[in-house]
PDB file of N, CA and C in Angstrom:
ATOM      1  N   UNK A  51      53.132 -51.106 -77.063  1.00  0.00           N
ATOM      2  CA  UNK A  51      52.837 -50.607 -75.753  1.00  0.00           C
ATOM      3  C   UNK A  51      52.863 -51.735 -74.718  1.00  0.00           C
ATOM      4  N   UNK A  52      52.366 -52.887 -75.094  1.00  0.00           N
ATOM      5  CA  UNK A  52      52.348 -53.983 -74.129  1.00  0.00           C
ATOM      6  C   UNK A  52      53.750 -54.504 -73.858  1.00  0.00           C
ATOM      7  N   UNK A  53      54.649 -54.410 -74.848  1.00  0.00           N
ATOM      8  CA  UNK A  53      56.017 -54.872 -74.628  1.00  0.00           C
ATOM      9  C   UNK A  53      56.748 -53.980 -73.640  1.00  0.00           C
ATOM     10  N   UNK A  54      56.500 -52.711 -73.647  1.00  0.00           N
ATOM     11  CA  UNK A  54      57.176 -51.835 -72.691  1.00  0.00           C
ATOM     12  C   UNK A  54      56.681 -52.101 -71.277  1.00  0.00           C
ATOM     13  N   UNK A  55      55.401 -52.387 -71.129  1.00  0.00           N
ATOM     14  CA  UNK A  55      54.898 -52.731 -69.805  1.00  0.00           C
ATOM     15  C   UNK A  55      55.526 -54.038 -69.341  1.00  0.00           C
ATOM     16  N   UNK A  56      55.657 -54.970 -70.262  1.00  0.00           N
ATOM     17  CA  UNK A  56      56.260 -56.263 -69.910  1.00  0.00           C
ATOM     18  C   UNK A  56      57.702 -56.062 -69.455  1.00  0.00           C
ATOM     19  N   UNK A  57      58.431 -55.222 -70.136  1.00  0.00           N
ATOM     20  CA  UNK A  57      59.810 -54.961 -69.749  1.00  0.00           C
ATOM     21  C   UNK A  57      59.882 -54.269 -68.399  1.00  0.00           C
ATOM     22  N   UNK A  58      58.947 -53.394 -68.116  1.00  0.00           N
ATOM     23  CA  UNK A  58      58.946 -52.720 -66.826  1.00  0.00           C
ATOM     24  C   UNK A  58      58.641 -53.694 -65.695  1.00  0.00           C
ATOM     25  N   UNK A  59      57.749 -54.600 -65.955  1.00  0.00           N
ATOM     26  CA  UNK A  59      57.373 -55.552 -64.913  1.00  0.00           C
ATOM     27  C   UNK A  59      58.414 -56.641 -64.728  1.00  0.00           C
ATOM     28  N   UNK A  60      59.053 -57.034 -65.814  1.00  0.00           N
ATOM     29  CA  UNK A  60      60.017 -58.137 -65.775  1.00  0.00           C
ATOM     30  C   UNK A  60      61.350 -57.690 -66.371  1.00  0.00           C
ATOM     31  N   UNK A  61      62.142 -56.982 -65.595  1.00  0.00           N
ATOM     32  CA  UNK A  61      63.388 -56.462 -66.157  1.00  0.00           C
ATOM     33  C   UNK A  61      64.426 -57.555 -66.433  1.00  0.00           C
ATOM     34  N   UNK A  62      64.280 -58.737 -65.869  1.00  0.00           N
ATOM     35  CA  UNK A  62      65.267 -59.805 -66.040  1.00  0.00           C
ATOM     36  C   UNK A  62      64.965 -60.679 -67.248  1.00  0.00           C
ATOM     37  N   UNK A  63      63.946 -60.384 -67.989  1.00  0.00           N
ATOM     38  CA  UNK A  63      63.615 -61.193 -69.152  1.00  0.00           C
ATOM     39  C   UNK A  63      62.435 -62.095 -68.862  1.00  0.00           C
ATOM     40  N   UNK A  64      62.476 -63.311 -69.391  1.00  0.00           N
ATOM     41  CA  UNK A  64      61.343 -64.220 -69.275  1.00  0.00           C
ATOM     42  C   UNK A  64      61.151 -64.734 -67.846  1.00  0.00           C
ATOM     43  N   UNK A  65      62.240 -64.938 -67.130  1.00  0.00           N
ATOM     44  CA  UNK A  65      62.116 -65.563 -65.807  1.00  0.00           C
ATOM     45  C   UNK A  65      61.400 -64.663 -64.819  1.00  0.00           C
ATOM     46  N   UNK A  66      61.736 -63.401 -64.776  1.00  0.00           N
ATOM     47  CA  UNK A  66      61.024 -62.485 -63.917  1.00  0.00           C
ATOM     48  C   UNK A  66      61.463 -62.496 -62.464  1.00  0.00           C
ATOM     49  N   UNK A  67      62.471 -63.252 -62.132  1.00  0.00           N
ATOM     50  CA  UNK A  67      62.941 -63.274 -60.756  1.00  0.00           C
ATOM     51  C   UNK A  67      64.452 -63.422 -60.753  1.00  0.00           C
ATOM     52  N   UNK A  68      65.030 -63.017 -59.680  1.00  0.00           N
ATOM     53  CA  UNK A  68      66.470 -63.161 -59.540  1.00  0.00           C
ATOM     54  C   UNK A  68      66.752 -64.141 -58.418  1.00  0.00           C
ATOM     55  N   UNK A  69      67.840 -64.836 -58.541  1.00  0.00           N
ATOM     56  CA  UNK A  69      68.206 -65.786 -57.496  1.00  0.00           C
ATOM     57  C   UNK A  69      69.288 -65.165 -56.632  1.00  0.00           C
ATOM     58  N   UNK A  70      69.055 -65.194 -55.337  1.00  0.00           N
ATOM     59  CA  UNK A  70      70.037 -64.672 -54.395  1.00  0.00           C
ATOM     60  C   UNK A  70      71.012 -65.800 -54.050  1.00  0.00           C
ATOM     61  N   UNK A  71      72.255 -65.476 -53.801  1.00  0.00           N
ATOM     62  CA  UNK A  71      73.196 -66.525 -53.417  1.00  0.00           C
ATOM     63  C   UNK A  71      72.788 -67.145 -52.083  1.00  0.00           C
ATOM     64  N   UNK A  72      72.950 -68.456 -52.000  1.00  0.00           N
ATOM     65  CA  UNK A  72      72.554 -69.177 -50.798  1.00  0.00           C
ATOM     66  C   UNK A  72      73.609 -68.963 -49.724  1.00  0.00           C
ATOM     67  N   UNK A  73      73.164 -68.549 -48.558  1.00  0.00           N
ATOM     68  CA  UNK A  73      74.085 -68.335 -47.451  1.00  0.00           C
ATOM     69  C   UNK A  73      74.542 -69.675 -46.892  1.00  0.00           C
ATOM     70  N   UNK A  74      75.827 -69.775 -46.591  1.00  0.00           N
ATOM     71  CA  UNK A  74      76.348 -71.018 -46.037  1.00  0.00           C
ATOM     72  C   UNK A  74      75.947 -71.149 -44.583  1.00  0.00           C
ATOM     73  N   UNK A  75      75.714 -72.360 -44.181  1.00  0.00           N
ATOM     74  CA  UNK A  75      75.379 -72.638 -42.801  1.00  0.00           C
ATOM     75  C   UNK A  75      76.618 -72.446 -41.938  1.00  0.00           C
ATOM     76  N   UNK A  76      76.401 -72.219 -40.645  1.00  0.00           N
ATOM     77  CA  UNK A  76      77.544 -72.083 -39.751  1.00  0.00           C
ATOM     78  C   UNK A  76      78.283 -73.401 -39.591  1.00  0.00           C
ATOM     79  N   UNK A  77      77.632 -74.512 -39.958  1.00  0.00           N
ATOM     80  CA  UNK A  77      78.254 -75.823 -39.845  1.00  0.00           C
ATOM     81  C   UNK A  77      78.929 -76.259 -41.141  1.00  0.00           C
ATOM     82  N   UNK A  78      78.751 -75.491 -42.211  1.00  0.00           N
ATOM     83  CA  UNK A  78      79.299 -75.882 -43.502  1.00  0.00           C
ATOM     84  C   UNK A  78      80.797 -75.613 -43.545  1.00  0.00           C
ATOM     85  N   UNK A  79      81.515 -76.543 -44.137  1.00  0.00           N
ATOM     86  CA  UNK A  79      82.940 -76.361 -44.353  1.00  0.00           C
ATOM     87  C   UNK A  79      83.258 -76.704 -45.796  1.00  0.00           C
ATOM     88  N   UNK A  80      84.194 -75.998 -46.360  1.00  0.00           N
ATOM     89  CA  UNK A  80      84.635 -76.220 -47.737  1.00  0.00           C
ATOM     90  C   UNK A  80      83.491 -76.079 -48.737  1.00  0.00           C
ATOM     91  N   UNK A  81      82.504 -75.257 -48.434  1.00  0.00           N
ATOM     92  CA  UNK A  81      81.413 -75.024 -49.367  1.00  0.00           C
ATOM     93  C   UNK A  81      80.408 -76.160 -49.439  1.00  0.00           C
ATOM     94  N   UNK A  82      80.583 -77.203 -48.672  1.00  0.00           N
ATOM     95  CA  UNK A  82      79.622 -78.301 -48.686  1.00  0.00           C
ATOM     96  C   UNK A  82      78.843 -78.298 -47.383  1.00  0.00           C
ATOM     97  N   UNK A  83      77.634 -78.718 -47.449  1.00  0.00           N
ATOM     98  CA  UNK A  83      76.788 -78.754 -46.259  1.00  0.00           C
ATOM     99  C   UNK A  83      76.883 -80.130 -45.624  1.00  0.00           C
ATOM    100  N   UNK A  84      77.150 -80.150 -44.332  1.00  0.00           N
ATOM    101  CA  UNK A  84      77.234 -81.416 -43.618  1.00  0.00           C
ATOM    102  C   UNK A  84      75.824 -81.880 -43.282  1.00  0.00           C
ATOM    103  N   UNK A  85      75.545 -83.112 -43.608  1.00  0.00           N
ATOM    104  CA  UNK A  85      74.236 -83.677 -43.333  1.00  0.00           C
ATOM    105  C   UNK A  85      74.349 -84.733 -42.259  1.00  0.00           C
ATOM    106  N   UNK A  86      73.235 -85.003 -41.628  1.00  0.00           N
ATOM    107  CA  UNK A  86      73.208 -85.991 -40.564  1.00  0.00           C
ATOM    108  C   UNK A  86      73.219 -87.391 -41.172  1.00  0.00           C
ATOM    109  N   UNK A  87      73.898 -88.297 -40.486  1.00  0.00           N
ATOM    110  CA  UNK A  87      73.958 -89.685 -40.893  1.00  0.00           C
ATOM    111  C   UNK A  87      72.533 -90.253 -40.853  1.00  0.00           C
ATOM    112  N   UNK A  88      72.053 -90.864 -41.954  1.00  0.00           N
ATOM    113  CA  UNK A  88      70.675 -91.363 -41.967  1.00  0.00           C
ATOM    114  C   UNK A  88      70.424 -92.449 -40.925  1.00  0.00           C
ATOM    115  N   UNK A  89      71.413 -93.300 -40.677  1.00  0.00           N
ATOM    116  CA  UNK A  89      71.238 -94.345 -39.672  1.00  0.00           C
ATOM    117  C   UNK A  89      71.093 -93.734 -38.289  1.00  0.00           C
ATOM    118  N   UNK A  90      71.922 -92.752 -37.984  1.00  0.00           N
ATOM    119  CA  UNK A  90      71.842 -92.083 -36.692  1.00  0.00           C
ATOM    120  C   UNK A  90      70.517 -91.350 -36.549  1.00  0.00           C
ATOM    121  N   UNK A  91      70.071 -90.711 -37.612  1.00  0.00           N
ATOM    122  CA  UNK A  91      68.803 -89.989 -37.569  1.00  0.00           C
ATOM    123  C   UNK A  91      67.640 -90.943 -37.312  1.00  0.00           C
ATOM    124  N   UNK A  92      67.634 -92.091 -37.982  1.00  0.00           N
ATOM    125  CA  UNK A  92      66.559 -93.058 -37.789  1.00  0.00           C
ATOM    126  C   UNK A  92      66.591 -93.658 -36.387  1.00  0.00           C
ATOM    127  N   UNK A  93      67.788 -93.931 -35.874  1.00  0.00           N
ATOM    128  CA  UNK A  93      67.898 -94.457 -34.514  1.00  0.00           C
ATOM    129  C   UNK A  93      67.375 -93.448 -33.491  1.00  0.00           C
ATOM    130  N   UNK A  94      67.709 -92.189 -33.676  1.00  0.00           N
ATOM    131  CA  UNK A  94      67.211 -91.157 -32.773  1.00  0.00           C
ATOM    132  C   UNK A  94      65.686 -91.067 -32.827  1.00  0.00           C
ATOM    133  N   UNK A  95      65.142 -91.168 -34.023  1.00  0.00           N
ATOM    134  CA  UNK A  95      63.699 -91.098 -34.198  1.00  0.00           C
ATOM    135  C   UNK A  95      63.007 -92.282 -33.519  1.00  0.00           C
ATOM    136  N   UNK A  96      63.532 -93.487 -33.720  1.00  0.00           N
ATOM    137  CA  UNK A  96      62.946 -94.683 -33.113  1.00  0.00           C
ATOM    138  C   UNK A  96      63.060 -94.617 -31.588  1.00  0.00           C
ATOM    139  N   UNK A  97      64.200 -94.160 -31.079  1.00  0.00           N
ATOM    140  CA  UNK A  97      64.373 -94.051 -29.636  1.00  0.00           C
ATOM    141  C   UNK A  97      63.384 -93.047 -29.044  1.00  0.00           C
ATOM    142  N   UNK A  98      63.175 -91.941 -29.720  1.00  0.00           N
ATOM    143  CA  UNK A  98      62.221 -90.945 -29.248  1.00  0.00           C
ATOM    144  C   UNK A  98      60.806 -91.514 -29.214  1.00  0.00           C
ATOM    145  N   UNK A  99      60.434 -92.236 -30.254  1.00  0.00           N
ATOM    146  CA  UNK A  99      59.105 -92.838 -30.313  1.00  0.00           C
ATOM    147  C   UNK A  99      58.936 -93.874 -29.204  1.00  0.00           C
ATOM    148  N   UNK A 100      59.956 -94.708 -28.979  1.00  0.00           N
ATOM    149  CA  UNK A 100      59.894 -95.722 -27.917  1.00  0.00           C
ATOM    150  C   UNK A 100      59.746 -95.074 -26.548  1.00  0.00           C
ATOM    151  N   UNK A 101      60.501 -94.032 -26.286  1.00  0.00           N
ATOM    152  CA  UNK A 101      60.385 -93.331 -25.009  1.00  0.00           C
ATOM    153  C   UNK A 101      58.997 -92.720 -24.822  1.00  0.00           C
ATOM    154  N   UNK A 102      58.471 -92.135 -25.877  1.00  0.00           N
ATOM    155  CA  UNK A 102      57.154 -91.505 -25.779  1.00  0.00           C
ATOM    156  C   UNK A 102      56.057 -92.551 -25.550  1.00  0.00           C
ATOM    157  N   UNK A 103      56.107 -93.649 -26.291  1.00  0.00           N
ATOM    158  CA  UNK A 103      55.080 -94.679 -26.148  1.00  0.00           C
ATOM    159  C   UNK A 103      55.155 -95.324 -24.768  1.00  0.00           C
ATOM    160  N   UNK A 104      56.367 -95.608 -24.292  1.00  0.00           N
ATOM    161  CA  UNK A 104      56.478 -96.231 -22.978  1.00  0.00           C
ATOM    162  C   UNK A 104      55.976 -95.289 -21.878  1.00  0.00           C
ATOM    163  N   UNK A 105      56.223 -93.999 -22.030  1.00  0.00           N
ATOM    164  CA  UNK A 105      55.746 -93.037 -21.032  1.00  0.00           C
ATOM    165  C   UNK A 105      54.221 -92.937 -21.055  1.00  0.00           C
ATOM    166  N   UNK A 106      53.646 -92.918 -22.247  1.00  0.00           N
ATOM    167  CA  UNK A 106      52.183 -92.851 -22.353  1.00  0.00           C
ATOM    168  C   UNK A 106      51.546 -94.098 -21.753  1.00  0.00           C
ATOM    169  N   UNK A 107      52.085 -95.274 -22.094  1.00  0.00           N
ATOM    170  CA  UNK A 107      51.522 -96.516 -21.557  1.00  0.00           C
ATOM    171  C   UNK A 107      51.705 -96.614 -20.049  1.00  0.00           C
ATOM    172  N   UNK A 108      52.805 -96.096 -19.532  1.00  0.00           N
ATOM    173  CA  UNK A 108      53.023 -96.095 -18.085  1.00  0.00           C
ATOM    174  C   UNK A 108      52.018 -95.191 -17.379  1.00  0.00           C
ATOM    175  N   UNK A 109      51.762 -94.026 -17.938  1.00  0.00           N
ATOM    176  CA  UNK A 109      50.803 -93.098 -17.325  1.00  0.00           C
ATOM    177  C   UNK A 109      49.369 -93.615 -17.397  1.00  0.00           C
ATOM    178  N   UNK A 110      49.075 -94.398 -18.447  1.00  0.00           N
ATOM    179  CA  UNK A 110      47.741 -94.989 -18.562  1.00  0.00           C
ATOM    180  C   UNK A 110      47.635 -96.280 -17.760  1.00  0.00           C
ATOM    181  N   UNK A 111      48.716 -96.673 -17.104  1.00  0.00           N
ATOM    182  CA  UNK A 111      48.809 -97.881 -16.295  1.00  0.00           C
ATOM    183  C   UNK A 111      48.543 -99.153 -17.103  1.00  0.00           C
ATOM    184  N   UNK A 112      48.921 -99.142 -18.385  1.00  0.00           N
ATOM    185  CA  UNK A 112      48.836-100.328 -19.223  1.00  0.00           C
ATOM    186  C   UNK A 112      50.165-101.066 -19.259  1.00  0.00           C
ATOM    187  N   UNK A 113      51.189-100.467 -18.651  1.00  0.00           N
ATOM    188  CA  UNK A 113      52.533-101.019 -18.664  1.00  0.00           C
ATOM    189  C   UNK A 113      53.109-100.887 -17.263  1.00  0.00           C
ATOM    190  N   UNK A 114      53.784-101.937 -16.815  1.00  0.00           N
ATOM    191  CA  UNK A 114      54.368-101.871 -15.473  1.00  0.00           C
ATOM    192  C   UNK A 114      55.627-101.000 -15.488  1.00  0.00           C
ATOM    193  N   UNK A 115      56.039-100.596 -14.310  1.00  0.00           N
ATOM    194  CA  UNK A 115      57.226 -99.753 -14.199  1.00  0.00           C
ATOM    195  C   UNK A 115      58.487-100.460 -14.651  1.00  0.00           C
ATOM    196  N   UNK A 116      58.580-101.770 -14.395  1.00  0.00           N
ATOM    197  CA  UNK A 116      59.771-102.523 -14.788  1.00  0.00           C
ATOM    198  C   UNK A 116      59.897-102.616 -16.303  1.00  0.00           C
ATOM    199  N   UNK A 117      58.790-102.874 -16.979  1.00  0.00           N
ATOM    200  CA  UNK A 117      58.820-102.963 -18.450  1.00  0.00           C
ATOM    201  C   UNK A 117      59.140-101.602 -19.053  1.00  0.00           C
ATOM    202  N   UNK A 118      58.565-100.558 -18.477  1.00  0.00           N
ATOM    203  CA  UNK A 118      58.854 -99.210 -18.951  1.00  0.00           C
ATOM    204  C   UNK A 118      60.332 -98.869 -18.763  1.00  0.00           C
ATOM    205  N   UNK A 119      60.893 -99.316 -17.649  1.00  0.00           N
ATOM    206  CA  UNK A 119      62.314 -99.068 -17.402  1.00  0.00           C
ATOM    207  C   UNK A 119      63.190 -99.797 -18.418  1.00  0.00           C
ATOM    208  N   UNK A 120      62.828-101.023 -18.754  1.00  0.00           N
ATOM    209  CA  UNK A 120      63.589-101.795 -19.746  1.00  0.00           C
ATOM    210  C   UNK A 120      63.527-101.115 -21.112  1.00  0.00           C
ATOM    211  N   UNK A 121      62.345-100.642 -21.501  1.00  0.00           N
ATOM    212  CA  UNK A 121      62.202 -99.952 -22.785  1.00  0.00           C
ATOM    213  C   UNK A 121      63.005 -98.651 -22.778  1.00  0.00           C
ATOM    214  N   UNK A 122      62.988 -97.945 -21.667  1.00  0.00           N
ATOM    215  CA  UNK A 122      63.726 -96.684 -21.569  1.00  0.00           C
ATOM    216  C   UNK A 122      65.236 -96.905 -21.652  1.00  0.00           C
ATOM    217  N   UNK A 123      65.725 -97.958 -20.995  1.00  0.00           N
ATOM    218  CA  UNK A 123      67.156 -98.254 -21.062  1.00  0.00           C
ATOM    219  C   UNK A 123      67.552 -98.641 -22.485  1.00  0.00           C
ATOM    220  N   UNK A 124      66.721 -99.432 -23.150  1.00  0.00           N
ATOM    221  CA  UNK A 124      67.007 -99.801 -24.539  1.00  0.00           C
ATOM    222  C   UNK A 124      67.027 -98.561 -25.441  1.00  0.00           C
ATOM    223  N   UNK A 125      66.108 -97.631 -25.203  1.00  0.00           N
ATOM    224  CA  UNK A 125      66.076 -96.402 -25.997  1.00  0.00           C
ATOM    225  C   UNK A 125      67.305 -95.546 -25.717  1.00  0.00           C
ATOM    226  N   UNK A 126      67.749 -95.498 -24.481  1.00  0.00           N
ATOM    227  CA  UNK A 126      68.957 -94.731 -24.164  1.00  0.00           C
ATOM    228  C   UNK A 126      70.197 -95.357 -24.794  1.00  0.00           C
ATOM    229  N   UNK A 127      70.252 -96.674 -24.850  1.00  0.00           N
ATOM    230  CA  UNK A 127      71.363 -97.341 -25.539  1.00  0.00           C
ATOM    231  C   UNK A 127      71.326 -96.988 -27.027  1.00  0.00           C
ATOM    232  N   UNK A 128      70.139 -96.957 -27.613  1.00  0.00           N
ATOM    233  CA  UNK A 128      70.009 -96.565 -29.022  1.00  0.00           C
ATOM    234  C   UNK A 128      70.466 -95.125 -29.227  1.00  0.00           C
ATOM    235  N   UNK A 129      70.187 -94.254 -28.269  1.00  0.00           N
ATOM    236  CA  UNK A 129      70.647 -92.862 -28.367  1.00  0.00           C
ATOM    237  C   UNK A 129      72.169 -92.780 -28.354  1.00  0.00           C
ATOM    238  N   UNK A 130      72.809 -93.562 -27.489  1.00  0.00           N
ATOM    239  CA  UNK A 130      74.272 -93.556 -27.415  1.00  0.00           C
ATOM    240  C   UNK A 130      74.865 -94.093 -28.716  1.00  0.00           C
ATOM    241  N   UNK A 131      74.274 -95.155 -29.252  1.00  0.00           N
ATOM    242  CA  UNK A 131      74.754 -95.718 -30.522  1.00  0.00           C
ATOM    243  C   UNK A 131      74.579 -94.702 -31.649  1.00  0.00           C
ATOM    244  N   UNK A 132      73.459 -93.992 -31.653  1.00  0.00           N
ATOM    245  CA  UNK A 132      73.221 -92.981 -32.684  1.00  0.00           C
ATOM    246  C   UNK A 132      74.254 -91.858 -32.601  1.00  0.00           C
ATOM    247  N   UNK A 133      74.602 -91.438 -31.390  1.00  0.00           N
ATOM    248  CA  UNK A 133      75.622 -90.403 -31.227  1.00  0.00           C
ATOM    249  C   UNK A 133      76.985 -90.901 -31.698  1.00  0.00           C
ATOM    250  N   UNK A 134      77.282 -92.154 -31.416  1.00  0.00           N
ATOM    251  CA  UNK A 134      78.547 -92.724 -31.889  1.00  0.00           C
ATOM    252  C   UNK A 134      78.577 -92.743 -33.415  1.00  0.00           C
ATOM    253  N   UNK A 135      77.495 -93.173 -34.036  1.00  0.00           N
ATOM    254  CA  UNK A 135      77.448 -93.234 -35.494  1.00  0.00           C
ATOM    255  C   UNK A 135      77.556 -91.845 -36.120  1.00  0.00           C
ATOM    256  N   UNK A 136      76.979 -90.858 -35.465  1.00  0.00           N
ATOM    257  CA  UNK A 136      77.000 -89.514 -36.023  1.00  0.00           C
ATOM    258  C   UNK A 136      78.368 -88.852 -35.899  1.00  0.00           C
ATOM    259  N   UNK A 137      79.044 -89.038 -34.774  1.00  0.00           N
ATOM    260  CA  UNK A 137      80.246 -88.267 -34.510  1.00  0.00           C
ATOM    261  C   UNK A 137      81.542 -89.063 -34.584  1.00  0.00           C
ATOM    262  N   UNK A 138      81.498 -90.297 -35.037  1.00  0.00           N
ATOM    263  CA  UNK A 138      82.735 -91.069 -35.183  1.00  0.00           C
ATOM    264  C   UNK A 138      83.544 -90.516 -36.355  1.00  0.00           C
ATOM    265  N   UNK A 139      84.809 -90.820 -36.348  1.00  0.00           N
ATOM    266  CA  UNK A 139      85.659 -90.367 -37.449  1.00  0.00           C
ATOM    267  C   UNK A 139      85.452 -91.312 -38.629  1.00  0.00           C
ATOM    268  N   UNK A 140      85.295 -90.785 -39.838  1.00  0.00           N
ATOM    269  CA  UNK A 140      85.018 -91.649 -40.979  1.00  0.00           C
ATOM    270  C   UNK A 140      86.183 -92.567 -41.343  1.00  0.00           C
ATOM    271  N   UNK A 141      87.405 -92.202 -40.971  1.00  0.00           N
ATOM    272  CA  UNK A 141      88.553 -93.033 -41.308  1.00  0.00           C
ATOM    273  C   UNK A 141      88.652 -94.285 -40.460  1.00  0.00           C
ATOM    274  N   UNK A 142      87.961 -94.307 -39.339  1.00  0.00           N
ATOM    275  CA  UNK A 142      87.960 -95.474 -38.490  1.00  0.00           C
ATOM    276  C   UNK A 142      89.040 -95.475 -37.435  1.00  0.00           C
ATOM    277  N   UNK A 143      89.923 -94.544 -37.448  1.00  0.00           N
ATOM    278  CA  UNK A 143      91.001 -94.502 -36.455  1.00  0.00           C
ATOM    279  C   UNK A 143      91.689 -93.176 -36.475  1.00  0.00           C
ATOM    280  N   UNK A 144      92.811 -93.101 -35.751  1.00  0.00           N
ATOM    281  CA  UNK A 144      93.547 -91.855 -35.709  1.00  0.00           C
ATOM    282  C   UNK A 144      94.285 -91.648 -37.030  1.00  0.00           C
ATOM    283  N   UNK A 145      94.394 -90.404 -37.439  1.00  0.00           N
ATOM    284  CA  UNK A 145      95.006 -90.097 -38.714  1.00  0.00           C
ATOM    285  C   UNK A 145      96.472 -89.720 -38.585  1.00  0.00           C
ATOM    286  N   UNK A 146      96.926 -89.466 -37.387  1.00  0.00           N
ATOM    287  CA  UNK A 146      98.305 -89.034 -37.175  1.00  0.00           C
ATOM    288  C   UNK A 146      99.223 -90.187 -36.860  1.00  0.00           C
ATOM    289  N   UNK A 147     100.414 -89.844 -36.385  1.00  0.00           N
ATOM    290  CA  UNK A 147     101.373 -90.884 -36.023  1.00  0.00           C
ATOM    291  C   UNK A 147     100.973 -91.525 -34.701  1.00  0.00           C
ATOM    292  N   UNK A 148     101.321 -92.745 -34.452  1.00  0.00           N
ATOM    293  CA  UNK A 148     100.916 -93.403 -33.222  1.00  0.00           C
ATOM    294  C   UNK A 148     101.622 -92.814 -32.002  1.00  0.00           C
ATOM    295  N   UNK A 149     100.924 -92.850 -30.870  1.00  0.00           N
ATOM    296  CA  UNK A 149     101.491 -92.346 -29.630  1.00  0.00           C
ATOM    297  C   UNK A 149     102.492 -93.353 -29.079  1.00  0.00           C
ATOM    298  N   UNK A 150     103.501 -92.828 -28.413  1.00  0.00           N
ATOM    299  CA  UNK A 150     104.507 -93.698 -27.790  1.00  0.00           C
ATOM    300  C   UNK A 150     104.349 -93.737 -26.310  1.00  0.00           C
TER     301      UNK A 150
END
């Protein structure tokens, strides 16, 4: 009697659950998921933290406007570098024939 209840509760056997196929992301190509470059991700994170800290210190008047501006410009340069690292072509150059 207990085995029939077990079968009713767990029709798939011992596991008791079914796995649904994983839906592909809209950014996935060729069945592989594209991930963010770790260097670019870390640069973006550091730039965000620098911008936040400089803004907080500026509002608390512990940092002058000029120093805050220098930190903000450095963070924006880091953002541009992170975007370059993320979206550059992995081959390092053009893949086609050279332009004339």
